[in-house]
Coordinates of N, CA and C in Angstrom, one line a residue:
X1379 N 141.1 7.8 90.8 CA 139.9 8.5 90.5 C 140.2 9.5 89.3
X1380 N 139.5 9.4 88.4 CA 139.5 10.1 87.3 C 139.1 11.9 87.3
X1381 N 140.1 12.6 86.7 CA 139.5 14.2 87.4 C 138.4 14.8 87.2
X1382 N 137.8 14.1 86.0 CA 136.0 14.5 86.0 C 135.4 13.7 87.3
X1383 N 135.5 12.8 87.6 CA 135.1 12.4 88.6 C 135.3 13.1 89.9
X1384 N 136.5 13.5 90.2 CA 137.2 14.0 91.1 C 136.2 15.4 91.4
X1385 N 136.7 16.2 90.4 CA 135.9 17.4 90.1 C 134.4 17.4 90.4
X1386 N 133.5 16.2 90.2 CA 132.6 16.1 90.1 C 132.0 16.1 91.9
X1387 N 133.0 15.5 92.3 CA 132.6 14.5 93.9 C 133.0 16.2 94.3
X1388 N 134.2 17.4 94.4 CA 134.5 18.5 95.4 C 133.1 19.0 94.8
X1389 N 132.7 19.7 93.7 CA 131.7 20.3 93.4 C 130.3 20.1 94.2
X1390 N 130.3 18.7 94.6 CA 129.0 18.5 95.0 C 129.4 18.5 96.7
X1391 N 130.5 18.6 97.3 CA 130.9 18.5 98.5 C 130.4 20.1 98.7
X1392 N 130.7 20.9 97.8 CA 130.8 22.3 98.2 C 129.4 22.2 98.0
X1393 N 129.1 22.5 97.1 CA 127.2 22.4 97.0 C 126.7 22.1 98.0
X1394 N 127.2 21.1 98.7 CA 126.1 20.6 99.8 C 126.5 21.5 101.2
X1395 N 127.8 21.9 101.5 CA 128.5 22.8 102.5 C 127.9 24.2 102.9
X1396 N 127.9 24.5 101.0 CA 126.8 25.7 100.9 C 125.6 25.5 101.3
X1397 N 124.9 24.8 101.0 CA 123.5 24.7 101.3 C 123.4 24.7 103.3
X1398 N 124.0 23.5 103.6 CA 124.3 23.6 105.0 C 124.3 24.6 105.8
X1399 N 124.7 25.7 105.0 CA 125.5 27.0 106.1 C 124.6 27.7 106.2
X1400 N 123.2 27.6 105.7 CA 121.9 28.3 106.2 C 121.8 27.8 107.5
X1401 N 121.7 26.5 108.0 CA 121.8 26.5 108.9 C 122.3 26.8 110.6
X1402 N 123.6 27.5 110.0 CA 124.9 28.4 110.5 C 123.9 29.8 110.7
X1403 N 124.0 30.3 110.5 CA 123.8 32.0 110.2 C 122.8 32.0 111.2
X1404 N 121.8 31.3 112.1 CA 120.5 31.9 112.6 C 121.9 31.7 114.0
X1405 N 122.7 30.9 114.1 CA 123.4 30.6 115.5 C 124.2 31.6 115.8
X1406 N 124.5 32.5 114.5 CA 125.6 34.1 114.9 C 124.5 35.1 115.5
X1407 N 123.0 35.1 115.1 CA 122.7 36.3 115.1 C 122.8 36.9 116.8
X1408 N 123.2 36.2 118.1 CA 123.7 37.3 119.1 C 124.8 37.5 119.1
X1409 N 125.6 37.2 117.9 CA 126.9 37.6 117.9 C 127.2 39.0 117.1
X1410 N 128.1 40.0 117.4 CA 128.1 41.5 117.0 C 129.1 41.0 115.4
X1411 N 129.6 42.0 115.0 CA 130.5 41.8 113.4 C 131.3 41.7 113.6
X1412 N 132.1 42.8 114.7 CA 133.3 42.4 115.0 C 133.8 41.3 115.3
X1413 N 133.1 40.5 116.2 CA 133.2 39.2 117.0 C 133.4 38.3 116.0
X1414 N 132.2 38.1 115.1 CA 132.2 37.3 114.1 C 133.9 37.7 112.7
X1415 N 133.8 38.7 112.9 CA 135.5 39.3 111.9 C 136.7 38.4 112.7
X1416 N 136.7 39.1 113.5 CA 137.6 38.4 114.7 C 138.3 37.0 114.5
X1417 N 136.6 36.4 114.3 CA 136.9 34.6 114.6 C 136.8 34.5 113.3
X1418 N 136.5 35.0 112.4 CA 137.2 34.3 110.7 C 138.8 34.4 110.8
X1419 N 139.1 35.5 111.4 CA 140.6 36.4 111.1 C 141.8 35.1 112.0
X1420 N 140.9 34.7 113.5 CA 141.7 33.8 113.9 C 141.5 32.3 113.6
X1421 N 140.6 31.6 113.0 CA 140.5 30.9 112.3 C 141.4 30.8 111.0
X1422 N 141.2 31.6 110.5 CA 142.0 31.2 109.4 C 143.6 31.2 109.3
X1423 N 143.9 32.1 110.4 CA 145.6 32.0 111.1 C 145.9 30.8 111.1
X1424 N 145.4 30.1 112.1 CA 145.1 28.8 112.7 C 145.2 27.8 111.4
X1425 N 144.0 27.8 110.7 CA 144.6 27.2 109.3 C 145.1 27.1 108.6
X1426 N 146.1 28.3 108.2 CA 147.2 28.7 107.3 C 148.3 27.8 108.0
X1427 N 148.3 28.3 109.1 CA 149.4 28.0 109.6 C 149.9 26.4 110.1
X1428 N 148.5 25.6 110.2 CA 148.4 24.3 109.8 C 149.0 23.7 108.6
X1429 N 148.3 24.5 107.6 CA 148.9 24.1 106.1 C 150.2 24.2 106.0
X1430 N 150.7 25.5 106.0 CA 152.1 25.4 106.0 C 153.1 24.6 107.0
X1431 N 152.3 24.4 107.7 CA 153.4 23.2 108.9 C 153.5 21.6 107.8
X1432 N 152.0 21.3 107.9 CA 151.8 20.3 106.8 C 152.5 20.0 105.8
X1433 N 152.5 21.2 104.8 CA 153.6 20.9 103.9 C 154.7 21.4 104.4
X1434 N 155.4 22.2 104.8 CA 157.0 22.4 105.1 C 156.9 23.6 104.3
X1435 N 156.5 23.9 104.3 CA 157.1 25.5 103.7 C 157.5 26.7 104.2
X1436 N 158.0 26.9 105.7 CA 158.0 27.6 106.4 C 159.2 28.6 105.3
X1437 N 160.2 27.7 105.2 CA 161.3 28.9 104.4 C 161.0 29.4 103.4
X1438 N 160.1 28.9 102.4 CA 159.0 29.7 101.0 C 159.1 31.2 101.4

């Protein structure tokens, strides 16, 4: 796949993710900020920490 293409296909992946996440936001509203801080903060632990297993870079 060619990287205009490539570029072309994430661009429109995200566009559409974005649009989607309206969706999202009416299902937080009985959730407080903190809660919602919280679960970004351990989510994205969780995913870092995936990644770096994934590739091996623990000693980096």
């Amino acid at each position: 796949m060619s990287e205009a293409r490539r570029g072309a296909v994430l661009g429109a992946v995200a566009y559409a993710l974005w649009g989607l996440s309206t969706l999202y936001w009416p299902l937080l509203e009985p959730t407080g900020p903190v809660e919602i801080l919280a679960s970004r903060v351990l989510w994205s632990l969780v995913a870092i920490v995936a990644l770096v297993s994934v590739l091996g870079r623990w000693g980096r």
